[in-house]
CSV table of C-alpha atoms in Angstrom, one decimal:
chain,number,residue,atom,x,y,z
A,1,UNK,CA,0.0,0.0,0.0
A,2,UNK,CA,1.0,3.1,-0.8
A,3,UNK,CA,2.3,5.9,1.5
A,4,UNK,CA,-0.1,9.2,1.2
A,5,UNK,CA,1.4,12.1,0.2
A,6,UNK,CA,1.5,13.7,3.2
A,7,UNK,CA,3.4,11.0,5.3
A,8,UNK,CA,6.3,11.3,2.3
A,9,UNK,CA,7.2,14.7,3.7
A,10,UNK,CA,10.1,14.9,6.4
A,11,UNK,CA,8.6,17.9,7.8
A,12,UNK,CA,11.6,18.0,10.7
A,13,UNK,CA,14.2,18.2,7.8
A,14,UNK,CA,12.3,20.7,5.9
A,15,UNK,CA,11.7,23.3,9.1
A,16,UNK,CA,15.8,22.6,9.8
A,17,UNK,CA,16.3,23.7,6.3
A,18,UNK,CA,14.2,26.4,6.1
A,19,UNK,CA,15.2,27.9,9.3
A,20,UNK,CA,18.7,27.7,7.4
A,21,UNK,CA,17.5,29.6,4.8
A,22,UNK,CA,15.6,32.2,6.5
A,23,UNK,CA,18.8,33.0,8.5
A,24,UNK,CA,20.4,33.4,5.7
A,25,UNK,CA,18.1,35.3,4.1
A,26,UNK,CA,18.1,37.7,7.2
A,27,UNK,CA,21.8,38.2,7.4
A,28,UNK,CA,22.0,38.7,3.3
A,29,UNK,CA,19.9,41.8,4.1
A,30,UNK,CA,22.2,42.9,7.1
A,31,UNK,CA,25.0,42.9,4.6
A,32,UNK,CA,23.8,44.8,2.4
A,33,UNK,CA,23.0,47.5,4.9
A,34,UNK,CA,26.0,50.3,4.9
A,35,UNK,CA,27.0,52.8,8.0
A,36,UNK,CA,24.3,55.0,6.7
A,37,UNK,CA,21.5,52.3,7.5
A,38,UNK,CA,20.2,52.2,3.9
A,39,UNK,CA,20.7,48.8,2.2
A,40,UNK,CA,22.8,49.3,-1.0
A,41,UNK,CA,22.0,45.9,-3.0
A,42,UNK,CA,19.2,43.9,-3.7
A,43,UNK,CA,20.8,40.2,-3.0
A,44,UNK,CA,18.3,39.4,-0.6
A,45,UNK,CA,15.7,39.7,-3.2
A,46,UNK,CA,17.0,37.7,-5.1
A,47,UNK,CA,18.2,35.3,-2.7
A,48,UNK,CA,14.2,35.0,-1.9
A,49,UNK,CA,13.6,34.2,-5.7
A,50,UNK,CA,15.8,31.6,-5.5
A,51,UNK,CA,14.9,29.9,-2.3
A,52,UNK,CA,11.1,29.9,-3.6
A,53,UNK,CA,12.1,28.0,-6.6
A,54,UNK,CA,14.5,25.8,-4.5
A,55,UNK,CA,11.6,24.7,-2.3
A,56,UNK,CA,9.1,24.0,-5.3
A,57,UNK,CA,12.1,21.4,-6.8
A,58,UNK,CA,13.0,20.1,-3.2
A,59,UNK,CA,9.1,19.2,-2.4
A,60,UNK,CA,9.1,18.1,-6.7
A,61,UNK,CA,12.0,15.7,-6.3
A,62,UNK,CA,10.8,14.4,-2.7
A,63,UNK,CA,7.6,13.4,-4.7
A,64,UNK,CA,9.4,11.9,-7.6
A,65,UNK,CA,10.7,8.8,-7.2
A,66,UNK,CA,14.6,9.2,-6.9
A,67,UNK,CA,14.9,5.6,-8.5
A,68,UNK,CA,14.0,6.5,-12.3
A,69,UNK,CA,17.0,8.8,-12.5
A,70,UNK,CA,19.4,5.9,-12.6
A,71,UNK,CA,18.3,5.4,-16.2
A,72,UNK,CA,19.0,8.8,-17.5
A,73,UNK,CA,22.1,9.2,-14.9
A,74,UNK,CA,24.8,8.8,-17.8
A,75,UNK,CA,22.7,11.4,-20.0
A,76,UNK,CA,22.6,13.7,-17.0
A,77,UNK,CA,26.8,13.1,-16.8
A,78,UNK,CA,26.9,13.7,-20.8
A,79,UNK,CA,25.1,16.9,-20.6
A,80,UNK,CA,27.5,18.1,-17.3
A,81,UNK,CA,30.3,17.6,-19.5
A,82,UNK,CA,29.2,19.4,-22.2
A,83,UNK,CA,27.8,22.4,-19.9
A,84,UNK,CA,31.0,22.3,-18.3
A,85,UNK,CA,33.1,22.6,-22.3
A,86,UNK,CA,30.3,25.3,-23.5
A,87,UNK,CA,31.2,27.6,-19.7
A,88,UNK,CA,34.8,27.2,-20.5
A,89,UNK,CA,34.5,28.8,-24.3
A,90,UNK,CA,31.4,31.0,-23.5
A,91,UNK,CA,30.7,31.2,-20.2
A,92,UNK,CA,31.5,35.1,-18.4
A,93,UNK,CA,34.2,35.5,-15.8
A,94,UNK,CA,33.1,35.9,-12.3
A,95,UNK,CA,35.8,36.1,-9.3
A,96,UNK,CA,38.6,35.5,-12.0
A,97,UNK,CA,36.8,32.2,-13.1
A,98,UNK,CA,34.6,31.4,-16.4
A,99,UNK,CA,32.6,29.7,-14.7
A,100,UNK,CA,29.0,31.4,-15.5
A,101,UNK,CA,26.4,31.5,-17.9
A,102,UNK,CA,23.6,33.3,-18.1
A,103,UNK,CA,21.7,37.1,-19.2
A,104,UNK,CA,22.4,40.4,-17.3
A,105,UNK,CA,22.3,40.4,-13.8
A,106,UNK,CA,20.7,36.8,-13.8
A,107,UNK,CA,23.4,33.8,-13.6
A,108,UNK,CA,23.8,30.5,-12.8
A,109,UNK,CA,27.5,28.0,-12.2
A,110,UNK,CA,27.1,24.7,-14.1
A,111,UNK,CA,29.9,22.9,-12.1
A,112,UNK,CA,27.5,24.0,-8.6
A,113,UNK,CA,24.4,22.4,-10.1
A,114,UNK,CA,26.3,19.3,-11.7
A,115,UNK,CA,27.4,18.3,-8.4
A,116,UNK,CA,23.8,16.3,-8.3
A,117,UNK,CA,24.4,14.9,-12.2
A,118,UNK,CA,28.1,13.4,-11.0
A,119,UNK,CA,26.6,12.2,-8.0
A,120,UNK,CA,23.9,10.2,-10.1
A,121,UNK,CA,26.3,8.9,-12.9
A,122,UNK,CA,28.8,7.6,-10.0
A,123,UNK,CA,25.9,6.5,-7.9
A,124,UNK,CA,24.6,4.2,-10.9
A,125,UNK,CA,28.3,3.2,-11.6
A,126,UNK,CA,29.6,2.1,-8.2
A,127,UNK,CA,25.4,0.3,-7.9
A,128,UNK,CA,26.3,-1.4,-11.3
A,129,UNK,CA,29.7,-2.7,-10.6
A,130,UNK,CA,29.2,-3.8,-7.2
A,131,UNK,CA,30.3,-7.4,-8.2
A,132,UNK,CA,33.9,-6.0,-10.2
A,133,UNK,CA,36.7,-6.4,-9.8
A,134,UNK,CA,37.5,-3.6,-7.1
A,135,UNK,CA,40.8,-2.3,-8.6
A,136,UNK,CA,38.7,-1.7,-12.0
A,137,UNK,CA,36.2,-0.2,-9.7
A,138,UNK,CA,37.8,2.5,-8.2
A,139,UNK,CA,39.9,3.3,-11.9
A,140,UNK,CA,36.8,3.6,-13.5
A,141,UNK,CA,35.0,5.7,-10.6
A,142,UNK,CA,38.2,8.1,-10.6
A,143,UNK,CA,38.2,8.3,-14.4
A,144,UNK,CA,34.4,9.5,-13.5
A,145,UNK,CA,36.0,11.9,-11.2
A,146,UNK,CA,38.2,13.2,-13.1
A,147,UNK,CA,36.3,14.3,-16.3
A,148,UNK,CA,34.4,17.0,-14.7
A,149,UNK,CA,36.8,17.6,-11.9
A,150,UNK,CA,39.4,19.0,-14.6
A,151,UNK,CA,37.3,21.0,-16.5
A,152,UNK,CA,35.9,22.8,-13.9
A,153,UNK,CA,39.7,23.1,-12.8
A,154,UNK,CA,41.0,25.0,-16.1
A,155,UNK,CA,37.6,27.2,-15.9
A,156,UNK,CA,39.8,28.4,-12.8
A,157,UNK,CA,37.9,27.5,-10.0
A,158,UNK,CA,39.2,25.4,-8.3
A,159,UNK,CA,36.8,25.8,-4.4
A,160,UNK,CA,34.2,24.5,-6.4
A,161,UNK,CA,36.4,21.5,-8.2
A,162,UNK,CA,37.7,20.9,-4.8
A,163,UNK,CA,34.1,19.6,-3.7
A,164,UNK,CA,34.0,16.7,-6.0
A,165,UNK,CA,36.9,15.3,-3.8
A,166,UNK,CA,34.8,14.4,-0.8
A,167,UNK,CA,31.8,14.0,-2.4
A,168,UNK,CA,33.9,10.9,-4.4
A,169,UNK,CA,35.2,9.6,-1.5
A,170,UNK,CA,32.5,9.2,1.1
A,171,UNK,CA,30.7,7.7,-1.8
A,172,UNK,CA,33.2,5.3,-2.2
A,173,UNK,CA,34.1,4.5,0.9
A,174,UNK,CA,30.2,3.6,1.4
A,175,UNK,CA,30.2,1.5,-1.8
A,176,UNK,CA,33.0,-0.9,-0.2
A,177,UNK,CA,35.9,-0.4,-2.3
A,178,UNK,CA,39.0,-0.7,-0.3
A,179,UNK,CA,40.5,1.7,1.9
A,180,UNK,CA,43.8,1.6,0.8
A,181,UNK,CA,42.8,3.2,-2.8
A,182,UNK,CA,40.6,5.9,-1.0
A,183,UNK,CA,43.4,7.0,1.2
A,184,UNK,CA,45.5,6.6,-2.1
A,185,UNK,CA,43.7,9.6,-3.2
A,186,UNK,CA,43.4,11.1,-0.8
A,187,UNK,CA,46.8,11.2,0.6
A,188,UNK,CA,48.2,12.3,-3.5
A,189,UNK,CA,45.9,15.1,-3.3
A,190,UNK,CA,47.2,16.1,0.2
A,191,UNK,CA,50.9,15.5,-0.7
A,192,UNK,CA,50.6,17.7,-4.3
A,193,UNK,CA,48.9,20.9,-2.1
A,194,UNK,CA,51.6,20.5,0.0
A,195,UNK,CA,54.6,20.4,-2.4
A,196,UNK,CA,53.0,23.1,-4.2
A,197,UNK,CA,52.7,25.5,-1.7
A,198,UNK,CA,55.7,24.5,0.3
A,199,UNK,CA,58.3,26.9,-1.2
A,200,UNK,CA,55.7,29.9,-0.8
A,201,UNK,CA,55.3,29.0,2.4
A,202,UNK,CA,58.6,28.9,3.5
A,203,UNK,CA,59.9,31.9,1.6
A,204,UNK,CA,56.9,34.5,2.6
A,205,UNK,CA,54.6,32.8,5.6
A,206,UNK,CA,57.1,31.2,7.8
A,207,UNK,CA,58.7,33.0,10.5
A,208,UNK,CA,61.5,30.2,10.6
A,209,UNK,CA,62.1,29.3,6.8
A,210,UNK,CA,63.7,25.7,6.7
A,211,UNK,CA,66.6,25.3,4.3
A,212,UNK,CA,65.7,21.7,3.4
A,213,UNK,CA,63.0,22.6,1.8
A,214,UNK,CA,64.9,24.7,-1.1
A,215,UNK,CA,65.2,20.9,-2.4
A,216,UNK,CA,61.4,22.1,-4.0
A,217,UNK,CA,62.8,25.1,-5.9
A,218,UNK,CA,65.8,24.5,-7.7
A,219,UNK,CA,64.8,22.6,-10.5
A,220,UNK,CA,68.0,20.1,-10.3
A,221,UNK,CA,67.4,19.2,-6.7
A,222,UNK,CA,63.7,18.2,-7.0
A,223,UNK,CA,64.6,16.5,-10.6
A,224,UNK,CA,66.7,14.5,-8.4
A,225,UNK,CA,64.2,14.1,-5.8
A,226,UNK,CA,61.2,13.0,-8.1
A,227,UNK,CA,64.1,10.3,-10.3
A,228,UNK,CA,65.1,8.8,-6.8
A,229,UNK,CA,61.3,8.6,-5.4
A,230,UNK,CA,60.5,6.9,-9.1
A,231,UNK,CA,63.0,4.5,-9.4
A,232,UNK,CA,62.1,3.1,-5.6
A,233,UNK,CA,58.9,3.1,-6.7
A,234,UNK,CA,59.9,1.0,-10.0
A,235,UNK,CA,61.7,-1.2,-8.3
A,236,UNK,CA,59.2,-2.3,-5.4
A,237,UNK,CA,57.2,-3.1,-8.3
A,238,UNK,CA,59.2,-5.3,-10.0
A,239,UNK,CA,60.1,-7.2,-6.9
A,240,UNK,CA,56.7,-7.5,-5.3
A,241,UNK,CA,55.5,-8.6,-8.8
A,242,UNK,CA,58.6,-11.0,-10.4
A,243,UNK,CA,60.4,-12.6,-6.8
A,244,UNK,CA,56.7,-11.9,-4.0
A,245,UNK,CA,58.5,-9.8,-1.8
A,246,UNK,CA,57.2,-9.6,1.8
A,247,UNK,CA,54.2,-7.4,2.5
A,248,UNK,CA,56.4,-4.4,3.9
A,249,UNK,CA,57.6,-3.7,-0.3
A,250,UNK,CA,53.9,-3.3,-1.0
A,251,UNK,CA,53.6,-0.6,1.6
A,252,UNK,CA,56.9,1.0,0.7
A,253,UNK,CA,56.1,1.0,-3.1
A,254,UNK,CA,52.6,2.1,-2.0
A,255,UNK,CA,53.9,5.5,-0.1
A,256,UNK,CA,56.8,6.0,-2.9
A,257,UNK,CA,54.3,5.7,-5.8
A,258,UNK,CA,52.0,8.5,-4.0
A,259,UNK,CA,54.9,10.8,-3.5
A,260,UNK,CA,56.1,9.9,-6.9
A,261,UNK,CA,52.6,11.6,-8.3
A,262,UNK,CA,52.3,14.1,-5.8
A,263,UNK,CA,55.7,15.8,-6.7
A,264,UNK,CA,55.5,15.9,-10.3
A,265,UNK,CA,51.4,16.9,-10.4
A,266,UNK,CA,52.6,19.7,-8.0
A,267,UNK,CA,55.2,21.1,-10.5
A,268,UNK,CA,52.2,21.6,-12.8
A,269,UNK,CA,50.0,23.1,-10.1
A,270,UNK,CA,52.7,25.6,-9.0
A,271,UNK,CA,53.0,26.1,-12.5
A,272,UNK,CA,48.9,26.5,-13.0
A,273,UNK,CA,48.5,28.6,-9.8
A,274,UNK,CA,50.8,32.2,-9.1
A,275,UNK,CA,52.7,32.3,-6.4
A,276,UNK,CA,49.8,35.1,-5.1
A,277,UNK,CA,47.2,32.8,-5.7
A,278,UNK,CA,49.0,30.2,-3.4
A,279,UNK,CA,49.8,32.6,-0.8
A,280,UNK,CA,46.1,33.4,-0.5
A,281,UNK,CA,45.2,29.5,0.4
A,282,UNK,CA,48.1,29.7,3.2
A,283,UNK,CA,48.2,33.4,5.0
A,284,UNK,CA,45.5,31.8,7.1
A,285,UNK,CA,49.1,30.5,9.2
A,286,UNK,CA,50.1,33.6,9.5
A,287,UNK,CA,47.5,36.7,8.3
A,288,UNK,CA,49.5,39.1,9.6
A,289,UNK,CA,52.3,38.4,7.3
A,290,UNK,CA,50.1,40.7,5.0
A,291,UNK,CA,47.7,42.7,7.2
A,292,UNK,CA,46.5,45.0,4.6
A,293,UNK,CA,46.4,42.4,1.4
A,294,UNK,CA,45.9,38.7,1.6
A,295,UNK,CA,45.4,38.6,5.4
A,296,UNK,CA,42.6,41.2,5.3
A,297,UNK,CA,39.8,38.9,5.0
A,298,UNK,CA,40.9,36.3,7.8
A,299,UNK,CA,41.8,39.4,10.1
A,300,UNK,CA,38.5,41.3,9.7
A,301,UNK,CA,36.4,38.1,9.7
A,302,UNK,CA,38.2,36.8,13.1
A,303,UNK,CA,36.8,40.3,14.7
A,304,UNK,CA,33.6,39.7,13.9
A,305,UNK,CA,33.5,36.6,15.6
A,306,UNK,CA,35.5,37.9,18.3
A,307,UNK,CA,33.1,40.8,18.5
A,308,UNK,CA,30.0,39.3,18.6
A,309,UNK,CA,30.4,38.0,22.0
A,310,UNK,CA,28.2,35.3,23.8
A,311,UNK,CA,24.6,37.1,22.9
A,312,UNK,CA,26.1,39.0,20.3
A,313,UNK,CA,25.9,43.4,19.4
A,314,UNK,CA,22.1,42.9,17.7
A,315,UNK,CA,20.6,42.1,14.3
A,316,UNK,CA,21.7,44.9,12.0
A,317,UNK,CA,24.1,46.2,14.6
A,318,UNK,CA,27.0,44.7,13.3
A,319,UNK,CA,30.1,47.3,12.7
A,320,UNK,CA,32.3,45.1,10.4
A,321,UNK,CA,29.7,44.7,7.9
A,322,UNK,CA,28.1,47.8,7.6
A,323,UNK,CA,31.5,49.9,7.5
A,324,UNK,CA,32.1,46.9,4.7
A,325,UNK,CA,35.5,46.0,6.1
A,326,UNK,CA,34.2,42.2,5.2
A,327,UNK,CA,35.0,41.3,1.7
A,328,UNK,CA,32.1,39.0,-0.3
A,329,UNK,CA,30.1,39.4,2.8
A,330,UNK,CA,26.9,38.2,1.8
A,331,UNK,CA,28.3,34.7,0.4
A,332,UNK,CA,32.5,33.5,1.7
A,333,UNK,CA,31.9,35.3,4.9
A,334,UNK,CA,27.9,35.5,6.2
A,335,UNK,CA,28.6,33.3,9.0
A,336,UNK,CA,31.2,36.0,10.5
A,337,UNK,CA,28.2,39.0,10.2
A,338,UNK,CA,25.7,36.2,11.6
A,339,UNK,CA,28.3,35.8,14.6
A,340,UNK,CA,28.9,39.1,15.1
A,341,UNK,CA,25.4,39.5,15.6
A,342,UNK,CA,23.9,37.1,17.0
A,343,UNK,CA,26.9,36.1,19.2
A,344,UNK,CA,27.8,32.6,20.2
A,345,UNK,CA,24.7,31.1,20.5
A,346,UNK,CA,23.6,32.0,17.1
A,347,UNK,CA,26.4,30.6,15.8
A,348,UNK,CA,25.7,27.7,18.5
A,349,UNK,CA,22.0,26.8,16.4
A,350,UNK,CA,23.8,26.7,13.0
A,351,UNK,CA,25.7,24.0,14.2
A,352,UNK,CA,23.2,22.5,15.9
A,353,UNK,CA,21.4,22.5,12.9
A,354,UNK,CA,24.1,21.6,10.2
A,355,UNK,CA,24.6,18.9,13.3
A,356,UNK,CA,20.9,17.3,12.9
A,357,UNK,CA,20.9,17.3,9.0
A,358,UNK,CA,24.5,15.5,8.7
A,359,UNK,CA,23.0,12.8,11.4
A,360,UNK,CA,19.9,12.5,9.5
A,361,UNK,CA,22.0,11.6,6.5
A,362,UNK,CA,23.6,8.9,8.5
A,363,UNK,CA,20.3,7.2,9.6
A,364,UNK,CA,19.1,6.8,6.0
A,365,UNK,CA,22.4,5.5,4.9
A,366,UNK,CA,22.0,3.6,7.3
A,367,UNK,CA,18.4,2.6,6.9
A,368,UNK,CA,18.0,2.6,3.5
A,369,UNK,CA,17.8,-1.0,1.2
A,370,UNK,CA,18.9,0.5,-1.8
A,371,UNK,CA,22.5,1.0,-2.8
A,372,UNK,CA,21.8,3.7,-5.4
A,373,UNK,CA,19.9,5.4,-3.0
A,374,UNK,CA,22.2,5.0,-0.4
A,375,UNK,CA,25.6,6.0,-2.5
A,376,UNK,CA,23.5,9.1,-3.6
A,377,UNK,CA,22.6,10.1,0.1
A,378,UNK,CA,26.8,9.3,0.9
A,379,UNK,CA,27.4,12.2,-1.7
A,380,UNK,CA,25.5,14.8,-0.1
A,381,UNK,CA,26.8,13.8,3.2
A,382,UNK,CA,30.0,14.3,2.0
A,383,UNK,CA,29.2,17.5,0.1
A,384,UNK,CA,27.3,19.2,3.1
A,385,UNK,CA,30.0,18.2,5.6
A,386,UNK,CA,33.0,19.5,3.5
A,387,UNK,CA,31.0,23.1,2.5
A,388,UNK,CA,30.4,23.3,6.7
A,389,UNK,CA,33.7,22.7,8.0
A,390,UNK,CA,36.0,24.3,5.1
A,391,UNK,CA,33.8,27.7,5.3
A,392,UNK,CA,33.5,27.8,8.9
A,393,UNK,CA,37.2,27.1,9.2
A,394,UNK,CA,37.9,29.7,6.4
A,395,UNK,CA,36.1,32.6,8.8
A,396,UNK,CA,37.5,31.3,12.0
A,397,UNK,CA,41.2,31.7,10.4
A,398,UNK,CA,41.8,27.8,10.7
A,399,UNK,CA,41.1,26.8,6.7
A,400,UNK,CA,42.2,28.2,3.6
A,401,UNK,CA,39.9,31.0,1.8
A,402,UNK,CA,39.0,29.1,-1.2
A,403,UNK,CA,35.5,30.7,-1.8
A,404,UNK,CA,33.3,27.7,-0.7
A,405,UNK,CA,29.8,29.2,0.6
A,406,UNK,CA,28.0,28.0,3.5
A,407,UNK,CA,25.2,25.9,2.2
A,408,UNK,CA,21.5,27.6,3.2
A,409,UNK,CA,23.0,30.8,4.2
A,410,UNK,CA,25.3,32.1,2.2
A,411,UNK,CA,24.1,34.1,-1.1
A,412,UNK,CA,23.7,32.0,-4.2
A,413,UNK,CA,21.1,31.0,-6.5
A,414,UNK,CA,23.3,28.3,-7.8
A,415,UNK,CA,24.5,26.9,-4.3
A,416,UNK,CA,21.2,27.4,-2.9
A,417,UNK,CA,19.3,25.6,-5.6
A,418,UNK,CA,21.7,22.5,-5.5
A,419,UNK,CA,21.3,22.1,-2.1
A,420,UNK,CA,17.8,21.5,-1.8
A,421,UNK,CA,17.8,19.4,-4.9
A,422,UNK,CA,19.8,17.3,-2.7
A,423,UNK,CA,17.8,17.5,0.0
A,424,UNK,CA,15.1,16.7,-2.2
A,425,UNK,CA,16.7,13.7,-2.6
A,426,UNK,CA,17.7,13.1,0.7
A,427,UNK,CA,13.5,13.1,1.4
A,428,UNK,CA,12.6,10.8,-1.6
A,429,UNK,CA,15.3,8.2,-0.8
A,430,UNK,CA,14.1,8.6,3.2
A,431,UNK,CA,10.9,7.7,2.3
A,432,UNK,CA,11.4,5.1,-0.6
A,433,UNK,CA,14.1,3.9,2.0
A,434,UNK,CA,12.7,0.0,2.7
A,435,UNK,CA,12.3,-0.8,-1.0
A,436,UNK,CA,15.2,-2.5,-2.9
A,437,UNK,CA,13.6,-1.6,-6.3
């Protein structure tokens, strides 16, 4: 028997999510009010446009069963990648990426939006292949990855390519392919940041440069570096493969092979990123480096925070803000006006409330009989926990700025309408959640 349409609604969820929003909405408004009182922009207009039509496809897609997308998943995938080829040639530049498309004032970011079209094709992938050959698995789910991933990365943009990262791994992770290839990911992506911005940090962040780590800018010395990293890595190959070494090769051919790709990748990321660019991921370790240039943002945003208090100085009261010394205020940085003025316990319910959704997530991965339903759910849990911690971290001066908003809040038609797709989702597999097919 079928459910009635009223019992399909997680009404909980919704009212967490549209208390979100509203907040959001609230503090858009506050941001666009300067020192004169008189609000200067008409985001939060807009920003109410957008969360109208968010709500009419997150109700749409609860309603719709979330199963008949698996058959047009790989048309979904086709049409991201060639939304993603027409931004790059056409699109308009926004930030300093060309990552938009659309008429006047009126835009919209393919790559935000085709988060939910990669998490569909690898959903009906990793559902599909749950009986191959795991190595294949996790090439082919990569490969998957890396399509979009790049193109988004050459738009520049790469806070928003960065996304894809969790979103593949969580979803992984959940679909049972082995650890060691997840962490193998992982750990490459974490080694190539770091070799990349390791010279910049050491020549203008660190207070105590190290010498050793000159190895990473004279060309002959990491040529050296990368031969000697290779040749180890060659070499535990042809051992653990030709004589069956013990176990302890695999590991060391494991670790050198990850370097191996992590130093030369990061040549072509230092290359692909200026040496400005990279020192605005890092001044967050020292802001004060450059008070007045790449440290401004972190420096203002921490007194917000800091001056918000416990109870905070009162809606529209905020001083930062309204004397604009926050930069993109209404989207990077709306948590550090909501914290200056609301305090500590408003920042306290946002992450009680980001706190509920995320555990919601869990109990229908958890619940739920359906693997494509399931990986789908283990996307959005892995794209709603990244967007939480990296932009919270960004404001509190613990992350690095990388212009990832704060999903519900922060203004953005495209983030805001992608997010309660996905919750959309989330409601139509929650309630689908004890049927296999």
């Amino acid at each position: 028997m079928k459910n009635k349409w009223y019992t399909m609604i997680d009404y909980l969820l919704v009212l967490m999510v549209l208390t979100l929003v509203t907040l959001g909405i609230l503090f858009i408004y506050s941001s666009s009010i300067n020192s004169d009182g008189i609000s200067v922009t008409n985001e939060y207009i807009k920003q109410i446009v957008w969360a109208s039509i968010g709500l009419v496809f997150m109700i749409f897609i609860n309603f719709y069963d979330y199963r008949r997308t698996e058959s047009i998943a790989v048309y979904l995938y086709i049409a991201l990648i060639l939304l993603l080829i027409y931004t790059r040639i056409f699109g308009r530049y926004v930030n300093g990426a060309k990552s938009w498309l659309g008429i006047g004032e009126f835009g919209i970011q393919p790559s935000e939006f085709g988060k939910v079209f990669f998490m569909l094709f690898l959903a009906r992938y990793l559902d599909n292949s749950q009986n191959s050959d795991p190595l294949k698995r996790f090439v082919v789910a990569t490969a998957i990855l890396l399509l979009p991933m790049g193109l988004i990365l050459i738009q520049p943009d790469l806070g928003t390519a960065s996304v894809y990262i969790p979103i593949f791994l969580v979803m992984c992770f959940i679909a049972g392919i082995p650890l060691r290839y997840i962490m193998y990911v992982l750990l490459f992506g974490i080694f190539t940041i770091i070799f990349a911005i390791l010279p910049v940090w050491n020549s203008e962040i660190s207070a105590h440069p190290v010498a050793a780590f000159n190895i990473l800018t004279t060309f002959k010395l990491r040529f050296i570096l990368i031969f000697s990293v290779v040749l180890i890595t060659l070499l535990g190959i042809i051992v653990r493969r030709y004589f069956r070494g013990p176990n302890y090769i695999f590991w060391i051919t494991y670790f050198s092979s990850i370097l191996s790709f992590a130093l030369i990748f990061s040549l072509a990321l230092g290359k692909f990123l200026k040496d400005y660019q990279i020192k605005r991921l890092i001044i967050f370790m020292n802001p004060n480096v450059d008070p007045l240039g790449a440290g401004w943002n972190i420096i203002q945003s921490m007194v917000a925070i800091g001056a918000g208090g416990i109870r905070g100085q009162g809606y529209l009261m905020g001083t930062q803000s309204h004397y604009r010394f926050l930069p993109q205020q209404s989207t990077d940085f709306i948590f550090s006006i909501l914290s200056e003025e609301f305090g500590f316990l408003g920042g306290l319910v946002v992450f009680a409330l980001y706190f509920l959704i995320l555990l919601k997530l869990l109990i229908i991965i958890r619940k739920c009989a359906n693997r494509y339903g399931c990986y789908i759910c283990a996307g959005i849990l892995g794209m709603f926990t990244f967007h939480f911690i990296v932009n919270v971290g960004m404001v509190m001066g613990m992350m690095p700025i990388t212009g990832i908003p704060l999903l519900f809040l922060s203004y953005g038609g495209s983030s805001l309408l992608t997010a309660m797709t996905c919750i959309g989702f989330v409601m139509s597999v929650n309630c689908r959640k004890g049927e296999l097919k």
